[in-house]
Short mmCIF file of C-alpha atoms in Angstrom, two decimals:
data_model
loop_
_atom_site.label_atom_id
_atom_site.label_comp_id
_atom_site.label_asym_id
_atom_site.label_seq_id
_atom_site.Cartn_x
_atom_site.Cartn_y
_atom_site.Cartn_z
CA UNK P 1 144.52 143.46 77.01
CA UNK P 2 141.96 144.52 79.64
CA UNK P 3 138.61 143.03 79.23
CA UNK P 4 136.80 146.67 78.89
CA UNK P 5 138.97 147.01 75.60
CA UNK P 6 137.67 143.80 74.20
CA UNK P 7 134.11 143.93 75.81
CA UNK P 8 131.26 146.73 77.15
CA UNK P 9 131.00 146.37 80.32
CA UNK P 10 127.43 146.93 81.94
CA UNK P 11 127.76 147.29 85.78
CA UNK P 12 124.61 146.95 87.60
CA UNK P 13 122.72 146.83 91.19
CA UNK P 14 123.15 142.82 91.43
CA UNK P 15 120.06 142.49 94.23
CA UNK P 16 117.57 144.72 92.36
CA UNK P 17 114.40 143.01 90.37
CA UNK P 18 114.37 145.33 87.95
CA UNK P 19 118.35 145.75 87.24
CA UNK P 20 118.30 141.55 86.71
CA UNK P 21 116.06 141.89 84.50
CA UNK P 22 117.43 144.38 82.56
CA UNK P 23 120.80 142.03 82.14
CA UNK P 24 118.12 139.17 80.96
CA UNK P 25 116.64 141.21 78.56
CA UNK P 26 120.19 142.55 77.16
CA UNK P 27 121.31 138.97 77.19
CA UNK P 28 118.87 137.77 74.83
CA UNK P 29 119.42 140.83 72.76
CA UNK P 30 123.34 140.41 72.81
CA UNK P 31 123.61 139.08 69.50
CA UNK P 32 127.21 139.73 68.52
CA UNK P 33 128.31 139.01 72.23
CA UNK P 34 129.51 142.54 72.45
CA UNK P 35 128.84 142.78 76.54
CA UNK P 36 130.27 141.33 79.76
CA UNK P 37 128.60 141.96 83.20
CA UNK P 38 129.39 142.59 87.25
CA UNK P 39 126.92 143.12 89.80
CA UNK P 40 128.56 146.13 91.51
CA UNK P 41 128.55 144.30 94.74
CA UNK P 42 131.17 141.93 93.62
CA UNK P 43 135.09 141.93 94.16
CA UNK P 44 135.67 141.40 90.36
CA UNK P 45 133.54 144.80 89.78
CA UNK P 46 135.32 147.05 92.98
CA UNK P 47 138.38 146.54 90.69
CA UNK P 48 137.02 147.57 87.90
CA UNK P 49 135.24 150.68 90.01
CA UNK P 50 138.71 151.62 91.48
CA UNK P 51 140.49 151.37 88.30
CA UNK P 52 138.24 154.46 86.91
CA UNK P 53 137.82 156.01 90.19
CA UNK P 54 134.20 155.54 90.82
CA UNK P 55 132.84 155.41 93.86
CA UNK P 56 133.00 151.81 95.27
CA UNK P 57 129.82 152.17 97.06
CA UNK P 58 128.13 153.91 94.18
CA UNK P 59 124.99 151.58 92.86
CA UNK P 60 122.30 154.26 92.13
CA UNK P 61 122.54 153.60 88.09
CA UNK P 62 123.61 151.01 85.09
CA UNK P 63 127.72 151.89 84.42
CA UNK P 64 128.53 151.03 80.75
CA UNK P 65 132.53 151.51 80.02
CA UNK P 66 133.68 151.14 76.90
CA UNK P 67 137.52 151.17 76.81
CA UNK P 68 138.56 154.26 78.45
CA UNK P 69 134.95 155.75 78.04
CA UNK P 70 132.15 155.29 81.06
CA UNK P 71 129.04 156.33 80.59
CA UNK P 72 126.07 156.62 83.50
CA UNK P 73 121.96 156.43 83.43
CA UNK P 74 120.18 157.33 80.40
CA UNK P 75 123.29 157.81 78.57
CA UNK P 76 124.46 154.32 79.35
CA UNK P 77 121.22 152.66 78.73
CA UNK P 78 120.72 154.55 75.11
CA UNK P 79 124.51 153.52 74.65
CA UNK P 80 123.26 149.76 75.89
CA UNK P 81 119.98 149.97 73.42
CA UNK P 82 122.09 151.14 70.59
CA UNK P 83 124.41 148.24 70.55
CA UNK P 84 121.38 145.13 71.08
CA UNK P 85 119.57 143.20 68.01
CA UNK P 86 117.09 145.64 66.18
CA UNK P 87 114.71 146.82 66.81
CA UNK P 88 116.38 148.38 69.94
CA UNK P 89 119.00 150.62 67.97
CA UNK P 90 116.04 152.78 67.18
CA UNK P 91 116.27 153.71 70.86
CA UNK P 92 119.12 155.74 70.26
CA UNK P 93 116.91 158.35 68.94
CA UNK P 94 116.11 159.47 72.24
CA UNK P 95 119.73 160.68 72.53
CA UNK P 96 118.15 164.15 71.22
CA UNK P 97 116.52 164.78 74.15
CA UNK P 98 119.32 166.23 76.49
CA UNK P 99 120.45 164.88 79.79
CA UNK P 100 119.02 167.17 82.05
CA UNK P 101 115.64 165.99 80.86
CA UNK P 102 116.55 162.18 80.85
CA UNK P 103 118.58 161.37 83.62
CA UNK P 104 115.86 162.77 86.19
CA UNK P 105 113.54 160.54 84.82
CA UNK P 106 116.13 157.91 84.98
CA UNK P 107 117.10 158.94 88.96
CA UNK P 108 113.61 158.98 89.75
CA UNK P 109 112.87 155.19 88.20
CA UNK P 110 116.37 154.70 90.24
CA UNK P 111 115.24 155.56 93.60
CA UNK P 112 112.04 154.03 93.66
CA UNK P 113 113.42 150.79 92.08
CA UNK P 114 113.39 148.50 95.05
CA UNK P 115 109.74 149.86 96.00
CA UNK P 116 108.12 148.79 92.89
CA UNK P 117 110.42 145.90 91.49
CA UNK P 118 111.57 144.54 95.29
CA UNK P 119 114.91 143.52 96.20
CA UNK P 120 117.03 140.20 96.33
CA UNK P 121 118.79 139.13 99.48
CA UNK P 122 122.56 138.53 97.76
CA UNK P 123 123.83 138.68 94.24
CA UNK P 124 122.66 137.17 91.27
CA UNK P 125 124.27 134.03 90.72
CA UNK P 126 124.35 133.13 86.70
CA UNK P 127 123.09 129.68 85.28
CA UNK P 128 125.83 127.60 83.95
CA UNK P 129 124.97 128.94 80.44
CA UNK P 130 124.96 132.50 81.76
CA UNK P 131 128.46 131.99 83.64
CA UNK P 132 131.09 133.46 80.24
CA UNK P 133 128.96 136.34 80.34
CA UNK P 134 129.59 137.46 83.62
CA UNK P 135 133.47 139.03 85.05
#
């Protein structure tokens, strides 16, 4: 059994601020330890990349897959919100308003990410409790 069949997976830029944050913030949500994560920098995660044919190089949003299923930006982040501790479910709401409205929002947060949130030098490295969390 492949760990995306047992787990969502939430792929994510592994030296931006704001991206590491994010994975804090779903961690502590992540009641019914329903996700695993990769930075998309790491070897573990270029498998994963090359086994649905997405761009190796590609870190401009959050990558949720879910089984067979990927889903990008807003969609992924709704899909994210929907699956955390309440109140977050109530997120999902948002999934009304169509994707040509959200993900430029989302692409324009994206781009300016590093600007306002800064960057790390290398990877995130999880705490010892954090480790079975992580691919």
């Amino acid at each position: 059994m492949r760990i995306q069949d047992k787990y969502d997976i939430i792929l994510f830029d592994g030296v931006c601020n704001l991206c590491n944050n994010a994975v804090d913030f779903v961690i502590r949500r992540d009641k019914y330890d329903r996700f695993k994560f990769g930075a998309l920098q790491d070897k573990a995660t270029k498998s994963i990349l090359k086994e649905y044919k997405i761009n190796q190089n590609y870190i401009d949003s959050i990558i949720l897959i879910r089984g067979n299923q990927v889903f990008y930006k807003s969609k992924a982040a709704l899909e994210i919100a929907r699956n955390l501790g309440s109140p977050w479910p109530a997120m999902y709401i948002f999934s009304i308003v169509p994707a040509f409205i959200r993900d430029p929002v989302y692409d324009w947060i994206a781009r300016n990410r590093y600007r306002w949130f800064g960057k790390k030098e290398t990877c995130r490295i999880p705490s010892a409790k954090e480790k079975q969390k992580f691919l």
